Amino acid sequence: MPLHYQNPEGAVVMNDGCSRISKAAARAISEMLGLDDVPCVFQGRIGGAKGMWMVDALDEEIEGGDGLEEFWIEVTAEQLKFEPHPIDRFAPDPRRVTFEVNTYARKLLPSSLNFQLMPILVDRGVPYEVFATLVEEDLTAKAEGLAKDMENPLDVLRWNKETAAAVEEKTSAMGVEMIGAVPNSTGDRIKWFIESGFHPTSCRFFKDILYKQASAYCLRLENKMNIGLGRSTSALMIADPLAVLEQGEVHLGFSSVFNDRKSGWSDIMLHDMDVLVARSPALLPSDIQKVRFSELREQESSQLTLTRGDYDGDRAWVCWDPAIVNPFTNVDVPFAPSLSEYNISKDTTKVEDFHPDSRGSAYIDQFLTHAFRFNLRTNLLGSCTIYHEKLCYRDRSISTKAAIDIAHLLGSLVDRGKAGIVFTEDNWIEYLTSNGLPLRLNPPAYKAPGHHKPTSHIIDRLLFEVVRTTSNRALANLHDKFKDVGTYDDDLVYLGKSETEAVAEDPEAANVIKEAKKGIKAIHEYWRRNNGHTDEDFGRRFGNKKKGSMSFNALVQRCCDDFLALPPVLPPHVPDAGSSTGRPPSTSPTIAYWERQHRLPGGGSWSLLKASLLFAQHHRSDGFCWYVAGRELGELKATARGRAGYRTVVKPVHEVLRVDNKAIERVKKRGDMMAKEGGGLDDNTGEWIGEDGVEDEGMESQYGDWAWTEEILI
């Protein structure tokens, strides 16, 4: 496959890092990546070049060594970071011209509005009330919306999908990370409870987890001020491939319908409207621009297209919410001071400067020593960014000369490594003092609540006037509505009860159950002595620990191991007076069965029986029950209605299943339709029985609220 180098003489370069790739080459790359569809753009490296490659919409063929070629990759001069090997122009070496993919265009999803963008939007005319309304609606939808969603586990599953991502729940590379017998992350734990058939309105531990998740979302909003914004997205940018856009025009299309559930907006393309675009970091008043959407004809696209700027893989925040877009006014890019005004110097050393005539280790040592010395210098980008935030907060403006000049400085420091920028702490101090700026500034009140008095700054107002008030109200309503949810569950105690009754006429088996209860009680007593928190405080288990108590993770693992190891044994034998004989071997077939089950991986049905006994004894101490015997309790719940009510899925398959919102709606509608038609489940078979008592042919099996769960997870 040839590399097509293009560099027209005298042409004005407007693509800066963006070029084309043939459809055939893009399809081959997609297949190697295991993708179902061909992305419209790739970011990667090849043969000394890096940047963006958009799939050629015209599907052109170029002249190659053997005639027209359908496999080709175009490389522009602006993409070259170093000159490729000359022979690669004619006979490419696979070791040098392998296309290394960094990222590629994916389905666009709704984005959020963060605290970095808000001061710019306010500066450009967007009223404070717009943000206050957005924050209040977002919090209400997440916290108070949960109260409504808790009535249906399918809605909880969807809520968890949206919120778990927002609070940055993570799954380990080896699958779902466990703590004892339950998933460690809150998002995975919620999903596990739903998959097992539990309902938050009848299981207090599950309800408490959901409350914790809602609280975490509110806390995250306080700390990060990320407001969900349905009519916004984050898209890769490419240059105008057909040269049909005018200055100030963009194009944004979607590979599938883009939905904003809150406003009801749904389309595959923006039509005849103004939109806002921004890059990150956004510091200058001009870093957000209002531009006009323009339709492209004969062009398939699913990314933002701009007519000017840098297009080597940057993403743009795009917003078309009229409440934000309409009042916004543009401002020109302010003048940027020269690097010398910041006392910045540049390291322009080239590889050829390292004594090219020398050979062996001396040459390599010089190169590596210089590279390490440059990269070990303190990178001031973070500390200067924080200073800029404090300065704008103090002055209540992002448009002062000092704020704009430091914003330009930050723009240079972002490319410090690539541009060879040398800017030291001494240079920074000299710049501040020469411009009459203080060396230190107090942090904003929203960064240090309780230490500084809130001001009229937009973030202060949103945090202290809106976020906290709305969060406290929403969480209080959620707590009050479900404060009476209990801990007892008939499905979980049934096995223990039935087995105890069944062995009433078998004294030896009855004694084994009694001995198991004693062992469970001992494990709970160990938990109680070493747990530095009440069960109600399990969500805050890493604070207020009792002096001398062990870590929570170690305690959970110890109790879980002791529970699994608990065998089916008779009480210690006390021989009669004058007798030296031990206990004769048990003749109970029930005990023999339990012993065989105990030797199976996971303990078989003996572990399920122990879990049922444990729950019956200590369900009010529900944190203990779930951490120690959660796996078994989940199995008891899922199988409580017989085999027709559940499906078994092996772990590798389960780890790739995903929640699908459309399937959830489809299942809910089916459930509503069945409820209207009457009928229900047969307790023995799990099959759907019509209102007339006759089994409905062709009706798929279902289990309570978990109708057709296989359609939800894809």
XYZ file of C-alpha atoms in Angstrom:
714
model
C 0.000 0.000 0.000
C 1.640 3.293 -1.042
C 2.027 6.412 1.059
C 0.870 9.387 -1.002
C 2.861 12.503 -0.021
C 1.069 15.726 -0.924
C 2.520 19.240 -0.577
C 1.308 21.657 -3.294
C 3.708 24.537 -3.715
C 2.345 27.926 -2.745
C -0.815 26.485 -1.215
C -2.048 27.908 2.097
C -1.996 25.070 4.620
C -5.342 24.895 6.406
C -5.335 21.252 7.493
C -2.391 21.269 9.979
C -2.229 17.590 10.846
C -5.254 16.308 8.928
C -5.249 14.236 5.768
C -7.121 11.425 3.954
C -7.153 7.631 3.908
C -8.897 5.451 1.331
C -12.055 3.575 2.241
C -10.387 0.243 1.474
C -7.467 0.981 3.817
C -9.819 2.235 6.532
C -11.922 -0.927 6.217
C -8.826 -3.131 6.549
C -7.677 -1.237 9.659
C -11.151 -1.517 11.194
C -11.186 -5.280 10.649
C -7.791 -5.630 12.338
C -9.120 -3.639 15.306
C -12.175 -5.884 15.501
C -14.621 -3.034 14.825
C -18.091 -3.707 13.460
C -18.199 -0.419 11.521
C -15.600 1.707 9.771
C -14.901 4.944 11.712
C -14.943 8.132 9.660
C -11.592 9.289 11.056
C -8.483 7.824 12.716
C -5.770 9.463 14.792
C -2.407 7.748 14.520
C 1.197 7.645 13.304
C 2.877 6.270 10.204
C 6.254 6.736 8.526
C 7.363 9.830 10.476
C 3.914 11.457 10.325
C 1.235 11.898 12.995
C -2.213 13.432 12.982
C -5.741 12.734 11.750
C -6.751 10.698 8.716
C -10.322 11.114 7.476
C -11.862 8.439 5.297
C -12.039 9.693 1.708
C -15.725 10.285 1.029
C -15.169 10.359 -2.746
C -13.509 6.910 -2.687
C -10.791 7.986 -5.115
C -8.073 5.759 -6.535
C -4.533 7.127 -6.951
C -1.725 6.290 -9.329
C 0.607 3.628 -7.923
C 3.467 1.501 -9.177
C 1.055 -1.044 -10.648
C -1.598 1.364 -11.864
C -4.530 2.672 -9.831
C -4.476 1.812 -6.124
C -7.534 1.528 -3.882
C -5.397 1.088 -0.734
C -3.616 4.335 0.066
C -2.804 6.763 2.901
C -2.143 10.415 2.151
C 0.572 12.244 4.139
C 0.909 16.047 4.089
C 4.010 18.049 4.925
C 2.309 19.432 8.019
C 1.897 15.904 9.381
C 5.585 15.008 9.086
C 7.482 15.247 12.358
C 10.632 13.895 10.725
C 11.484 12.949 7.158
C 10.651 9.323 6.296
C 13.217 6.926 4.871
C 13.551 7.747 1.147
C 12.938 4.170 0.056
C 9.543 4.154 1.801
C 8.186 6.369 -0.959
C 8.602 3.519 -3.440
C 8.937 0.248 -1.489
C 7.633 0.795 2.061
C 9.174 -1.310 4.829
C 6.350 -2.712 7.051
C 8.467 -2.107 10.152
C 8.515 1.623 9.444
C 5.121 2.247 7.894
C 2.756 0.256 10.089
C -0.258 2.475 10.817
C -0.371 2.864 14.617
C -3.896 3.806 15.745
C -4.155 6.062 18.783
C -7.917 6.659 18.662
C -10.793 6.795 16.209
C -14.231 8.387 15.898
C -16.900 6.747 18.036
C -20.598 7.279 18.507
C -21.142 10.768 19.907
C -22.826 10.992 23.310
C -24.230 13.901 25.361
C -21.514 15.857 27.134
C -21.430 18.118 30.185
C -20.756 21.719 31.086
C -17.768 22.115 33.435
C -16.656 24.939 35.708
C -13.878 25.985 33.297
C -16.374 26.955 30.601
C -18.881 28.777 32.818
C -16.836 31.959 33.499
C -16.275 32.388 29.749
C -19.962 31.877 28.976
C -20.943 34.425 31.643
C -18.325 36.863 30.323
C -19.847 36.510 26.849
C -23.406 37.259 27.980
C -25.034 34.010 29.166
C -27.117 34.857 32.291
C -26.389 33.205 35.650
C -29.995 32.031 35.865
C -29.429 29.678 32.906
C -26.759 27.754 34.827
C -28.733 27.769 38.062
C -31.674 26.164 36.257
C -29.435 23.577 34.586
C -27.787 22.608 37.891
C -31.093 22.319 39.724
C -32.677 20.247 36.950
C -29.639 17.976 36.683
C -29.521 17.276 40.421
C -33.254 16.798 40.608
C -33.182 14.335 37.713
C -30.385 12.287 39.292
C -31.421 12.314 42.967
C -35.187 12.827 42.978
C -35.509 10.883 39.734
C -34.041 7.886 41.533
C -37.002 7.880 43.929
C -39.303 7.250 40.950
C -36.930 4.820 39.242
C -36.689 2.661 42.376
C -40.170 1.392 41.681
C -38.825 -0.596 38.715
C -35.430 -2.382 38.739
C -35.089 -1.809 34.993
C -35.186 1.950 35.549
C -32.608 1.561 38.323
C -30.396 -0.336 35.887
C -30.590 2.548 33.405
C -30.069 5.143 36.155
C -26.997 3.245 37.330
C -25.578 3.112 33.812
C -25.789 6.894 33.562
C -24.688 7.729 37.098
C -21.951 5.117 37.586
C -20.050 6.620 34.671
C -20.480 10.070 36.142
C -18.927 9.093 39.484
C -16.097 7.293 37.691
C -16.817 3.725 38.750
C -14.115 1.429 37.398
C -13.970 -2.276 36.663
C -10.610 -3.997 37.001
C -8.877 -5.484 33.970
C -9.537 -8.958 35.387
C -13.277 -8.412 35.549
C -15.474 -7.219 38.396
C -13.339 -6.572 41.464
C -14.835 -8.111 44.595
C -14.650 -7.256 48.278
C -15.627 -10.383 50.131
C -18.771 -11.730 48.468
C -19.998 -8.536 46.733
C -18.570 -6.309 43.965
C -16.285 -3.576 45.272
C -17.444 -0.630 43.170
C -20.834 0.882 43.878
C -21.906 0.770 40.230
C -21.045 -2.918 39.841
C -22.728 -3.658 43.170
C -26.005 -2.059 42.077
C -25.920 -4.007 38.826
C -25.254 -7.254 40.736
C -28.239 -6.735 43.041
C -30.532 -6.102 40.086
C -29.204 -9.102 38.173
C -29.874 -11.306 41.210
C -33.515 -10.191 41.379
C -33.460 -7.880 44.422
C -35.717 -4.837 44.629
C -34.528 -1.615 46.339
C -37.953 -1.055 47.912
C -37.709 -4.344 49.810
C -33.973 -4.660 50.549
C -32.491 -2.052 52.868
C -28.867 -2.806 52.009
C -29.628 -2.320 48.300
C -31.549 0.883 49.034
C -28.605 2.220 51.064
C -26.226 1.541 48.177
C -28.431 3.541 45.812
C -28.588 6.376 48.316
C -24.799 6.306 48.523
C -24.564 6.484 44.726
C -26.904 9.496 44.605
C -24.893 11.178 47.377
C -21.651 10.523 45.495
C -23.087 12.165 42.382
C -24.075 15.259 44.365
C -20.628 15.411 45.975
C -18.951 15.071 42.613
C -21.015 17.944 41.275
C -19.838 20.039 44.225
C -16.191 19.193 43.573
C -16.114 19.220 39.760
C -19.212 21.229 38.800
C -19.944 19.055 35.772
C -23.523 19.690 34.707
C -25.189 17.204 32.391
C -26.089 18.980 29.141
C -28.172 16.889 26.748
C -27.729 19.104 23.706
C -23.939 19.062 23.705
C -21.200 16.616 22.779
C -17.439 16.227 22.430
C -16.285 15.563 18.864
C -13.011 15.083 17.021
C -12.192 17.917 14.623
C -11.014 17.667 11.031
C -10.388 20.199 8.283
C -13.045 20.916 5.676
C -12.427 18.027 3.233
C -14.386 19.529 0.321
C -13.593 23.254 0.813
C -17.291 24.120 0.892
C -17.529 25.833 4.284
C -17.300 29.569 4.711
C -15.498 31.345 7.533
C -17.431 30.843 10.756
C -19.248 27.736 9.534
C -19.085 24.190 10.851
C -20.726 20.883 10.100
C -21.749 18.254 12.630
C -23.545 15.025 11.785
C -24.191 11.792 13.691
C -23.804 8.163 12.670
C -27.094 7.384 14.433
C -29.934 9.342 16.035
C -28.684 11.632 18.825
C -31.218 11.815 21.653
C -31.614 14.278 24.503
C -34.145 12.616 26.783
C -34.683 15.746 28.858
C -35.623 18.182 26.068
C -36.886 15.583 23.611
C -34.444 16.759 20.921
C -33.685 13.896 18.513
C -32.006 14.059 15.113
C -29.115 12.787 13.009
C -27.905 16.266 12.093
C -28.044 19.865 13.270
C -30.226 22.015 11.019
C -30.024 25.770 10.393
C -28.829 26.886 13.834
C -26.010 28.574 15.692
C -23.758 26.405 17.840
C -20.939 27.025 20.317
C -17.576 25.315 19.919
C -14.723 25.252 22.430
C -11.391 23.572 22.921
C -9.879 22.425 26.189
C -8.315 24.047 28.051
C -10.602 27.043 27.588
C -9.115 30.103 29.307
C -9.452 33.073 26.970
C -12.795 34.804 26.289
C -12.296 33.828 22.632
C -11.783 30.123 23.393
C -15.519 29.620 22.876
C -16.938 30.758 19.555
C -20.464 30.976 18.190
C -20.490 29.582 14.661
C -23.154 28.701 12.120
C -24.089 25.160 11.197
C -23.900 24.437 7.490
C -25.140 21.325 5.728
C -22.629 19.448 3.578
C -23.913 17.753 0.485
C -22.329 14.582 -0.914
C -20.392 14.239 2.330
C -20.823 11.596 4.988
C -19.549 12.895 8.288
C -19.858 12.277 11.997
C -17.372 14.798 13.330
C -16.999 18.534 13.664
C -15.494 20.354 10.708
C -13.888 23.794 11.099
C -12.284 26.085 8.544
C -9.308 27.209 10.602
C -7.081 26.010 13.421
C -5.130 22.935 14.482
C -6.591 19.556 13.508
C -4.170 16.893 14.750
C -6.620 15.126 17.059
C -8.105 17.831 19.273
C -11.676 17.530 20.448
C -14.221 20.302 20.471
C -17.002 20.793 22.977
C -20.080 21.517 20.867
C -23.301 22.965 22.295
C -26.591 23.730 20.564
C -28.773 24.409 23.613
C -30.549 27.680 22.700
C -30.604 28.895 26.313
C -26.792 29.024 26.200
C -26.180 29.721 22.512
C -28.629 32.575 21.862
C -27.342 35.157 24.404
C -23.683 34.379 23.646
C -21.633 37.005 21.778
C -18.246 36.419 20.146
C -15.045 38.325 20.849
C -11.864 38.479 18.778
C -8.780 36.567 19.822
C -6.735 38.958 22.013
C -3.167 39.912 21.137
C -0.567 37.384 22.331
C 2.685 38.763 23.826
C 5.978 37.423 22.519
C 7.675 34.594 24.402
C 10.449 36.953 25.517
C 7.950 38.947 27.607
C 7.489 35.820 29.739
C 11.259 35.230 29.972
C 10.722 32.040 27.966
C 13.611 30.548 26.021
C 13.661 27.656 23.555
C 15.914 24.628 23.390
C 16.600 24.300 19.657
C 19.162 21.491 19.916
C 18.924 18.952 17.101
C 20.117 15.360 17.021
C 22.855 16.309 14.570
C 24.305 18.690 17.187
C 25.453 15.770 19.363
C 28.877 15.351 17.737
C 27.703 13.267 14.785
C 31.279 12.154 14.053
C 31.514 10.300 17.378
C 30.549 6.639 17.557
C 29.413 4.179 20.192
C 28.117 4.939 23.682
C 29.441 8.530 23.872
C 27.003 9.713 21.207
C 24.048 7.922 22.834
C 25.018 9.199 26.293
C 25.032 12.810 25.074
C 21.609 12.411 23.494
C 20.014 10.726 26.537
C 21.637 13.098 29.047
C 20.258 16.126 27.222
C 16.820 14.564 26.916
C 16.651 13.695 30.622
C 17.852 17.156 31.697
C 15.141 18.832 29.637
C 12.297 16.570 30.761
C 13.285 16.580 34.444
C 12.770 20.342 34.665
C 9.689 21.295 36.689
C 6.607 21.577 34.521
C 4.824 24.734 35.674
C 1.673 24.216 33.614
C -0.361 22.971 36.605
C 0.735 25.613 39.123
C 0.350 28.444 36.579
C -3.152 27.209 35.675
C -4.157 27.262 39.350
C -2.731 30.796 39.675
C -4.767 31.907 36.653
C -7.938 30.502 38.227
C -7.233 32.309 41.516
C -6.454 35.577 39.696
C -9.693 35.500 37.692
C -11.583 34.680 40.906
C -10.017 37.602 42.772
C -10.686 40.079 39.970
C -14.128 38.592 39.108
C -13.088 38.697 35.453
C -11.321 36.606 32.817
C -10.803 39.638 30.561
C -8.215 41.644 32.504
C -4.832 42.138 30.834
C -3.112 39.994 33.465
C -5.613 37.133 33.042
C -5.325 37.211 29.235
C -1.518 37.344 29.268
C -1.264 34.369 31.656
C -3.796 32.468 29.540
C -1.507 32.971 26.523
C 1.425 31.762 28.635
C -0.492 28.595 29.480
C -1.135 28.035 25.779
C 2.631 27.995 25.218
C 3.303 25.699 28.184
C 0.839 23.113 26.889
C 3.261 22.409 24.006
C 6.338 22.707 26.218
C 7.790 19.322 25.280
C 7.156 19.578 21.529
C 8.283 23.205 21.218
C 11.363 22.943 23.467
C 9.990 25.606 25.857
C 12.228 26.400 28.838
C 10.321 28.194 31.618
C 11.590 27.845 35.191
C 10.242 28.854 38.593
C 12.681 31.777 38.608
C 11.260 32.920 35.248
C 7.719 32.682 36.668
C 8.573 34.702 39.787
C 10.359 37.319 37.686
C 7.311 37.628 35.411
C 4.910 38.106 38.333
C 7.039 40.690 40.132
C 7.758 42.691 36.967
C 4.011 42.925 36.289
C 3.061 43.846 39.854
C 1.271 40.567 40.557
C 1.369 38.829 43.962
C 3.323 35.596 44.267
C 0.455 33.915 46.125
C -3.318 34.236 46.001
C -6.034 32.774 48.210
C -7.958 29.824 46.779
C -11.566 30.346 45.694
C -14.257 29.640 48.285
C -15.615 26.838 46.089
C -12.210 25.124 46.333
C -11.933 25.566 50.104
C -15.470 25.499 51.582
C -15.537 26.705 55.169
C -12.207 28.518 54.927
C -13.205 31.492 52.791
C -16.405 33.492 52.512
C -18.371 32.886 49.282
C -18.444 35.716 46.760
C -20.569 36.721 43.773
C -18.440 34.517 41.494
C -20.643 32.233 39.400
C -19.165 28.992 40.793
C -19.579 30.205 44.385
C -23.186 31.105 43.738
C -23.954 27.819 42.025
C -22.274 25.747 44.720
C -23.519 27.482 47.839
C -26.905 28.747 46.621
C -28.037 25.974 44.279
C -26.039 22.735 44.464
C -26.034 22.253 48.227
C -29.629 23.347 48.708
C -30.927 21.163 45.880
C -28.770 18.153 46.854
C -29.803 18.259 50.498
C -33.472 18.572 49.572
C -33.344 15.791 46.974
C -31.413 13.397 49.216
C -33.691 14.139 52.174
C -36.765 13.376 50.052
C -35.178 10.151 48.835
C -34.353 9.109 52.400
C -37.808 9.952 53.760
C -39.633 8.106 50.993
C -37.779 4.828 51.577
C -36.797 5.078 55.241
C -39.053 2.155 56.223
C -37.537 -0.406 53.816
C -36.868 -3.578 55.788
C -34.101 -6.168 55.889
C -36.053 -9.435 56.011
C -36.560 -11.528 52.861
C -38.654 -14.709 52.767
C -36.780 -15.985 49.710
C -33.462 -15.896 51.570
C -34.623 -17.663 54.757
C -36.785 -20.293 53.030
C -34.001 -22.850 52.509
C -32.857 -22.689 56.132
C -36.406 -23.011 57.426
C -37.354 -25.905 55.153
C -34.150 -27.852 55.849
C -34.510 -27.361 59.590
C -38.077 -28.670 59.444
C -37.058 -31.570 57.171
C -34.418 -32.884 59.620
C -36.629 -32.589 62.677
C -36.832 -36.397 62.767
C -33.067 -36.759 62.162
C -31.328 -35.784 65.451
C -27.820 -35.950 63.968
C -28.649 -33.661 61.017
C -30.527 -31.312 63.353
C -27.405 -31.110 65.536
C -25.284 -30.261 62.475
C -27.548 -27.292 61.739
C -27.311 -26.177 65.360
C -23.517 -26.418 65.168
C -23.519 -24.370 61.940
C -25.568 -21.661 63.664
C -23.010 -21.566 66.493
C -20.197 -21.178 63.963
C -22.057 -18.382 62.188
C -22.657 -16.641 65.511
C -18.934 -16.836 66.295
C -18.060 -15.283 62.933
C -20.548 -12.466 63.533
C -19.119 -11.849 67.002
C -15.628 -11.571 65.470
C -17.032 -9.102 62.908
C -18.698 -7.043 65.623
C -15.539 -6.852 67.764
C -13.254 -5.836 64.904
C -15.510 -3.670 62.760
C -14.888 -0.001 63.530
C -18.230 1.072 62.056
C -21.899 0.372 62.445
C -23.572 -1.405 59.542
C -25.414 1.819 58.749
C -22.022 3.489 58.201
C -20.662 0.867 55.795
C -20.475 3.481 53.034
C -18.054 5.511 55.164
C -15.989 2.586 56.297
C -12.628 4.250 55.844
C -13.127 6.791 58.616
C -13.739 6.840 62.397
C -12.093 3.459 62.903
C -11.900 2.058 66.415
C -8.469 2.010 67.955
C -6.852 -1.362 67.403
C -9.461 -2.626 64.898
C -8.274 -4.264 61.683
C -8.761 -2.828 58.215
C -12.211 -3.289 56.757
C -10.967 -5.220 53.727
C -8.978 -7.631 55.897
C -11.978 -8.129 58.201
C -14.302 -8.895 55.294
C -11.887 -11.408 53.789
C -11.294 -13.143 57.136
C -15.011 -13.517 57.873
C -15.781 -14.596 54.304
C -13.078 -17.276 54.417
C -14.267 -18.519 57.812
C -17.839 -18.747 56.532
C -16.892 -20.762 53.447
C -14.720 -23.092 55.550
C -17.496 -23.833 58.049
C -18.085 -27.622 57.657
C -21.158 -29.780 58.339
C -20.011 -31.324 61.656
C -21.687 -32.668 64.759
C -21.109 -31.071 68.159
C -18.046 -32.297 70.107
C -18.741 -35.739 71.611
C -18.743 -36.014 75.402
C -18.442 -39.733 76.340
C -20.521 -41.147 79.184
C -18.887 -41.614 82.598
C -16.594 -44.631 82.536
C -16.652 -44.804 78.713
C -13.531 -44.166 76.651
C -15.069 -44.721 73.245
C -15.430 -41.854 70.752
C -18.475 -40.917 68.722
C -19.588 -43.641 66.337
C -19.662 -42.696 62.606
C -22.783 -40.827 61.470
C -25.382 -42.855 59.646
C -27.432 -39.860 58.469
C -27.689 -39.707 54.637
C -28.425 -35.975 54.923
C -25.096 -35.317 56.649
C -23.294 -37.426 54.051
C -24.902 -35.305 51.293
C -23.881 -32.053 52.995
C -20.329 -33.310 53.346
C -20.139 -34.115 49.632
C -21.516 -30.685 48.768
C -19.025 -28.976 51.095
C -16.145 -30.546 49.165
C -17.363 -28.996 45.876
C -15.881 -25.683 44.640
C -17.820 -22.937 46.404
C -19.410 -25.332 48.877
C -22.429 -26.331 46.767
C -25.826 -26.466 48.422
C -24.207 -26.609 51.878
C -22.977 -23.017 51.395
C -26.464 -21.960 50.299
C -27.916 -23.503 53.458
C -25.328 -21.728 55.625
C -26.139 -18.416 53.898
C -29.849 -18.898 54.559
C -29.164 -19.659 58.236
C -26.808 -16.669 58.465
C -29.371 -14.296 56.975
C -32.125 -15.540 59.282
C -29.910 -14.883 62.308
C -28.308 -11.586 61.325
C -30.376 -9.907 58.573
C -30.646 -6.737 60.687
C -26.855 -6.593 60.585
C -27.212 -6.610 56.826
C -23.752 -5.253 55.994
C -22.312 -8.377 57.585
C -24.644 -10.713 55.694
C -23.860 -9.319 52.253
C -20.111 -8.916 52.568
C -19.746 -12.448 53.977
C -22.384 -14.413 52.025
C -23.478 -12.146 49.169
C -22.767 -14.669 46.405
C -24.901 -17.311 48.072
C -27.693 -14.883 48.942
C -27.774 -13.692 45.337
C -28.097 -17.253 44.099
C -30.887 -17.961 46.591
C -32.799 -14.905 45.365
C -32.296 -15.575 41.664
C -33.402 -19.216 41.938
C -36.301 -18.623 44.305
C -38.925 -19.016 41.540
C -37.471 -22.112 39.937
C -35.394 -22.679 36.836
C -37.842 -20.922 34.539
C -37.202 -17.678 36.377
C -33.480 -17.219 35.706
C -30.643 -17.920 33.294
C -27.065 -18.898 34.093
C -24.259 -17.019 32.338
C -20.553 -17.908 32.590
C -18.245 -15.142 33.805
C -16.328 -14.388 30.553
C -19.632 -13.923 28.701
C -21.196 -11.843 31.481
C -18.255 -9.422 31.485
C -18.985 -8.319 27.910
C -22.736 -7.771 28.373
C -23.935 -4.175 28.290
C -27.112 -2.343 29.288
C -29.237 -1.148 26.360
C -31.767 1.635 27.006
C -33.938 0.769 24.000
C -34.257 -2.828 25.154
C -35.246 -1.623 28.631
C -38.086 0.434 27.172
C -39.160 -2.491 25.005
C -39.283 -4.852 27.994
C -41.181 -2.330 30.126
C -43.801 -1.875 27.417
C -44.265 -5.630 27.146
C -44.657 -5.860 30.890
C -47.253 -3.073 30.898
C -49.149 -4.767 28.083
C -49.235 -8.080 29.962
C -50.401 -6.350 33.116
C -53.322 -4.849 31.208
C -54.214 -8.218 29.698
C -54.175 -9.895 33.107
C -52.599 -13.181 34.138
C -49.359 -13.897 35.914
C -46.642 -16.447 36.611
C -47.205 -20.045 37.577
C -45.423 -20.528 40.919
C -44.285 -24.027 39.963
C -43.229 -23.657 36.326
C -42.468 -19.950 36.008
C -44.485 -19.894 32.771
C -46.859 -17.043 31.918
C -50.484 -17.985 32.562
C -53.223 -15.967 30.885
C -56.174 -14.435 32.692
C -58.241 -17.524 31.853
C -55.732 -19.779 33.619
C -54.402 -21.263 30.366
C -50.698 -21.175 29.587
C -49.992 -18.704 26.784
C -48.184 -20.435 23.928
C -45.235 -18.547 22.511
C -44.988 -16.330 25.586
C -41.395 -16.247 26.769
C -40.581 -17.098 30.364
C -40.086 -14.243 32.773
C -39.462 -13.671 36.435
C -41.233 -10.860 38.274
C -39.758 -7.526 37.252
C -37.037 -9.351 35.318
C -38.906 -10.027 32.073
C -36.623 -10.889 29.138
C -33.404 -9.780 30.825
C -31.432 -11.221 27.928
C -32.744 -8.380 25.746
C -31.512 -5.734 28.174
C -27.885 -6.794 28.190
C -26.154 -6.785 24.826
